[in-house]
């Protein structure tokens, strides 16, 4: 049994380790998740709900892919680029995936430096994360343009095969890209807050409540990692299958 | 003499979270319109939901007029009938009951009953209501656009929902889908609040296993909603795409009115899966809060501890979990692998176990109780009757072979009205009679309430009992008129007339209720802080109605569970949750 200091009130509460700890937390009063601030709990639950949304999208995609009688276009052909005379399958997607995963790294570092109260480094890491995110969306826009203009893929049909190919592609990557874009906007807002010192003084506003607390960055990070993780599944199920 | 109370302990853990800084609105608009106080938001939710619910009630009466007296009312055209069916079902299930139980009762009761000053994110909570309001506006707008509201039934099955020939297959269905999407967004904001408030915002001493069952029901229903609405959201988005930009998610190649539609290769059954993955938990989204509330009403007014509190909690949790793996029992007639039918029939019947446990516990709570037969109690007992009824017919419909001939008949209409329409609505009424004094400081009129109860309760049976029989005869649901058939005897029509008259009477009886609500606000008897002598925290507030911040200066400390009624040896027949173990007011509490 370890004696932990409750972050918020400075009073000590008893925390138990391991499985018995979970039981004792859930049977205690006030909070089922000790030391978890409200915003973080809310983000976790929201992400759970969002997981169901993406799962429904992906399962629906699998279902229509199995239902349709027209052959499914080969993704590694469709998403190939010819660079310097070489025909490279999935190259753009590989780069995009790499960028998005790197952005998770910078985000994680931002969280760490935030808790160390290093404003400058934190702010720049968040900006860097946002830049990665923006370039991801940019490349996605490039990919969409290429598909629409050069390959003639439309939501209602395409020359390569099943009509649902375009429909699923635009819907799922669009929904994901929308998540990334929202994330970028909030990252920029967060960076401004960090540089201004709003988190230190707890200036009232979106995302800030307790002075001197950088947990908002961690909450933001949860969202960002989630968007990243979802991409891995989209990548696996849409591009590699 | 010592008295025994349930799991009493003198120790209350220190405060872990600093008290919430309440937001105090400065402008009139901020105080009454864009208010962040959960109690005001609750009332806004409730009024909007009941307003739109009245519309749905009127629609049902119009349908009944047509069914009881076909060829009599020129103003009810066949297309109108389908629009009425659709709007009636959709509004009742989603815009009335879901919004009322979670947005209305959830907002009002969660902070008060767990001893919080407000929801954890009051601002998001406020937005949640206005988004819901917008969804209602869009829904209403869909009734006035060219072509009218959608007439595809509340299940909105494609291809017919988006194919011409169905009423409202253009703007009507589009606005319907948009309205649902907006509703889900609004609900999610509220729902996150309810869940986090219950998990992380309770007062000192309020453990999960001391929470009133009302909160358990609302909490679990919210969890279900947060996980079930995504499926509906996805279905709505995909259908919108099918309709607007011509994708073929749900649309196979269709020849409609001699014309080949531009769609190909989609899967209508996919929509059914998505819809019912949402649709079945939705049934429990309206049922679980009703379960919870009714448990509290029964215990309070029978002056008895709830029978089997732990069992009740676990039953709620288990029902919630199971409700996600039964959805295809709505799709037996869509055709499926017999093994799937077997699986879904089995899971469906397994749900009956925790549900039956709850029913037994309610009845055992009444057993040897000191029953005060006031209006909330009457509605609560009425609920037990209608719920058992609807539950039993559910056992029929859960079995594949029994369901096949009964599917899409009035037997189904009777079943789901008994179990998920009338039962929760009875609880809503009971809950309003119960908590109205807390919301306004005045009692609702008792005699009017009793009249309202008896007409509604008996009327319910008059309406839905005959429907079971009509269903056995084979009367299909969603039919504008039957015309002469071989299987329907002529006398069935007189039964239909009887049902219609009963429905009109029940509809009219709701005016008594409205009248009661409105006049009691000014003229009702003063209620005092705790008219029902109830133990839960919302009755222990300093003022009635509770002010901003709910509890005045100090948050209550909770020492006991919510059901200390008629504790042997205690000075009064109820011990409020915040009454310290020894420090009660009167003698007789001290141990000797
Ligand atoms: C006085 C009360 C009510 C009456 C007289 C009534 C009557 C009706 C009628 C006549 C139908 C159409 C049957 C058909 O043609 O197939 C119907 C359908 C329906 N009702 Fe009610 N109803 C009432 C209350 C409720 C409530 C409170 C709910 C809330 C859950 C509800 C939910 C539904 C649903 C989901 C449908 C199916 C709509 C569809 O087939 O798409 N009803 N009701
Ligand atoms: Cu069901």
PDB file of C-alpha atoms and ligand atoms in Angstrom, chain B residues 56-57 59-61 63-64 67 81 85-86 88-93 96-97 152-155 286 410 413 416-417 420-422 425 463-464 467 476-480 503 506-507 510, ligand 1:
ATOM      1  CA  UNK B  56     -46.077  12.273 -31.727  1.00  0.00           C
ATOM      2  CA  UNK B  57     -49.088  11.517 -29.545  1.00  0.00           C
ATOM      3  CA  UNK B  59     -49.909  11.526 -34.823  1.00  0.00           C
ATOM      4  CA  UNK B  60     -50.727   8.237 -33.143  1.00  0.00           C
ATOM      5  CA  UNK B  61     -54.297   9.361 -32.559  1.00  0.00           C
ATOM      6  CA  UNK B  63     -53.412   6.878 -37.168  1.00  0.00           C
ATOM      7  CA  UNK B  64     -55.885   5.286 -34.825  1.00  0.00           C
ATOM      8  CA  UNK B  67     -57.504   2.384 -38.506  1.00  0.00           C
ATOM      9  CA  UNK B  81     -50.375   7.556 -42.792  1.00  0.00           C
ATOM     10  CA  UNK B  85     -46.184   6.092 -38.435  1.00  0.00           C
ATOM     11  CA  UNK B  86     -42.597   7.083 -39.055  1.00  0.00           C
ATOM     12  CA  UNK B  88     -44.615   8.877 -34.330  1.00  0.00           C
ATOM     13  CA  UNK B  89     -42.161   6.033 -33.815  1.00  0.00           C
ATOM     14  CA  UNK B  90     -39.019   8.064 -34.300  1.00  0.00           C
ATOM     15  CA  UNK B  91     -40.085  10.925 -32.065  1.00  0.00           C
ATOM     16  CA  UNK B  92     -41.368   8.705 -29.299  1.00  0.00           C
ATOM     17  CA  UNK B  93     -38.270   6.557 -29.110  1.00  0.00           C
ATOM     18  CA  UNK B  96     -39.011  11.990 -26.432  1.00  0.00           C
ATOM     19  CA  UNK B  97     -37.896   9.052 -24.308  1.00  0.00           C
ATOM     20  CA  UNK B 152     -40.220   4.779 -44.448  1.00  0.00           C
ATOM     21  CA  UNK B 153     -41.070   3.642 -40.926  1.00  0.00           C
ATOM     22  CA  UNK B 154     -38.903   4.486 -37.938  1.00  0.00           C
ATOM     23  CA  UNK B 155     -36.449   1.825 -39.051  1.00  0.00           C
ATOM     24  CA  UNK B 286     -35.166   3.871 -22.446  1.00  0.00           C
ATOM     25  CA  UNK B 410     -49.999  -6.209 -34.607  1.00  0.00           C
ATOM     26  CA  UNK B 413     -46.963  -3.599 -32.178  1.00  0.00           C
ATOM     27  CA  UNK B 416     -43.194  -3.260 -28.063  1.00  0.00           C
ATOM     28  CA  UNK B 417     -45.781  -0.751 -26.972  1.00  0.00           C
ATOM     29  CA  UNK B 420     -40.829  -0.091 -24.305  1.00  0.00           C
ATOM     30  CA  UNK B 421     -43.531   2.483 -24.898  1.00  0.00           C
ATOM     31  CA  UNK B 422     -46.105   2.324 -22.172  1.00  0.00           C
ATOM     32  CA  UNK B 425     -43.918   6.294 -20.065  1.00  0.00           C
ATOM     33  CA  UNK B 463     -55.598  -0.361 -26.435  1.00  0.00           C
ATOM     34  CA  UNK B 464     -52.945  -3.030 -26.529  1.00  0.00           C
ATOM     35  CA  UNK B 467     -53.880  -5.865 -30.544  1.00  0.00           C
ATOM     36  CA  UNK B 476     -50.080  -6.637 -40.561  1.00  0.00           C
ATOM     37  CA  UNK B 477     -48.487  -3.556 -39.033  1.00  0.00           C
ATOM     38  CA  UNK B 478     -47.906  -0.336 -40.958  1.00  0.00           C
ATOM     39  CA  UNK B 479     -51.001  -0.841 -43.108  1.00  0.00           C
ATOM     40  CA  UNK B 480     -53.118   2.148 -43.977  1.00  0.00           C
ATOM     41  CA  UNK B 503     -56.741   5.593 -27.567  1.00  0.00           C
ATOM     42  CA  UNK B 506     -56.106   7.991 -23.170  1.00  0.00           C
ATOM     43  CA  UNK B 507     -54.876  10.820 -25.373  1.00  0.00           C
ATOM     44  CA  UNK B 510     -52.966  13.455 -20.935  1.00  0.00           C
TER      45      UNK B 510
HETATM   46  C1  LIG C   1     -51.427   6.639 -26.671  1.00  0.00           C
HETATM   47  C2  LIG C   1     -50.282   6.117 -26.936  1.00  0.00           C
HETATM   48  C3  LIG C   1     -49.917   5.472 -28.262  1.00  0.00           C
HETATM   49  C4  LIG C   1     -50.711   5.056 -29.291  1.00  0.00           C
HETATM   50  C5  LIG C   1     -52.226   5.142 -29.407  1.00  0.00           C
HETATM   51  C6  LIG C   1     -49.848   4.529 -30.298  1.00  0.00           C
HETATM   52  C7  LIG C   1     -50.290   4.018 -31.509  1.00  0.00           C
HETATM   53  C8  LIG C   1     -49.467   3.554 -32.518  1.00  0.00           C
HETATM   54  C9  LIG C   1     -49.891   3.139 -33.799  1.00  0.00           C
HETATM   55  C10 LIG C   1     -51.340   3.151 -34.291  1.00  0.00           C
HETATM   56  C11 LIG C   1     -48.799   2.749 -34.502  1.00  0.00           C
HETATM   57  C12 LIG C   1     -48.742   2.293 -35.925  1.00  0.00           C
HETATM   58  C13 LIG C   1     -48.996   0.856 -36.089  1.00  0.00           C
HETATM   59  C14 LIG C   1     -48.903   0.497 -37.530  1.00  0.00           C
HETATM   60  O1  LIG C   1     -49.645   1.020 -38.367  1.00  0.00           O
HETATM   61  O2  LIG C   1     -48.029  -0.333 -37.823  1.00  0.00           O
HETATM   62  C15 LIG C   1     -47.666   2.924 -33.654  1.00  0.00           C
HETATM   63  C16 LIG C   1     -46.368   2.621 -34.005  1.00  0.00           C
HETATM   64  C17 LIG C   1     -45.270   2.814 -33.181  1.00  0.00           C
HETATM   65  N1  LIG C   1     -45.269   3.367 -31.911  1.00  0.00           N
HETATM   66 FE1  LIG C   1     -46.913   3.977 -30.890  1.00  0.00          FE
HETATM   67  N2  LIG C   1     -48.551   4.616 -29.875  1.00  0.00           N
HETATM   68  C18 LIG C   1     -48.553   5.194 -28.630  1.00  0.00           C
HETATM   69  C19 LIG C   1     -47.458   5.458 -27.838  1.00  0.00           C
HETATM   70  C20 LIG C   1     -46.139   5.164 -28.178  1.00  0.00           C
HETATM   71  C21 LIG C   1     -44.998   5.432 -27.359  1.00  0.00           C
HETATM   72  C22 LIG C   1     -45.010   6.101 -25.994  1.00  0.00           C
HETATM   73  C23 LIG C   1     -43.918   4.980 -28.017  1.00  0.00           C
HETATM   74  C24 LIG C   1     -42.487   5.068 -27.474  1.00  0.00           C
HETATM   75  C25 LIG C   1     -41.594   4.185 -27.550  1.00  0.00           C
HETATM   76  C26 LIG C   1     -44.356   4.417 -29.268  1.00  0.00           C
HETATM   77  C27 LIG C   1     -43.540   3.826 -30.232  1.00  0.00           C
HETATM   78  C28 LIG C   1     -43.964   3.372 -31.448  1.00  0.00           C
HETATM   79  C29 LIG C   1     -43.103   2.810 -32.451  1.00  0.00           C
HETATM   80  C30 LIG C   1     -41.582   2.625 -32.346  1.00  0.00           C
HETATM   81  C31 LIG C   1     -43.906   2.468 -33.525  1.00  0.00           C
HETATM   82  C32 LIG C   1     -43.452   1.802 -34.824  1.00  0.00           C
HETATM   83  C33 LIG C   1     -43.381   2.776 -35.911  1.00  0.00           C
HETATM   84  C34 LIG C   1     -43.061   2.083 -37.177  1.00  0.00           C
HETATM   85  O3  LIG C   1     -43.688   1.037 -37.478  1.00  0.00           O
HETATM   86  O4  LIG C   1     -42.195   2.576 -37.884  1.00  0.00           O
HETATM   87  N3  LIG C   1     -45.726   4.561 -29.343  1.00  0.00           N
HETATM   88  N4  LIG C   1     -48.089   3.422 -32.434  1.00  0.00           N
END
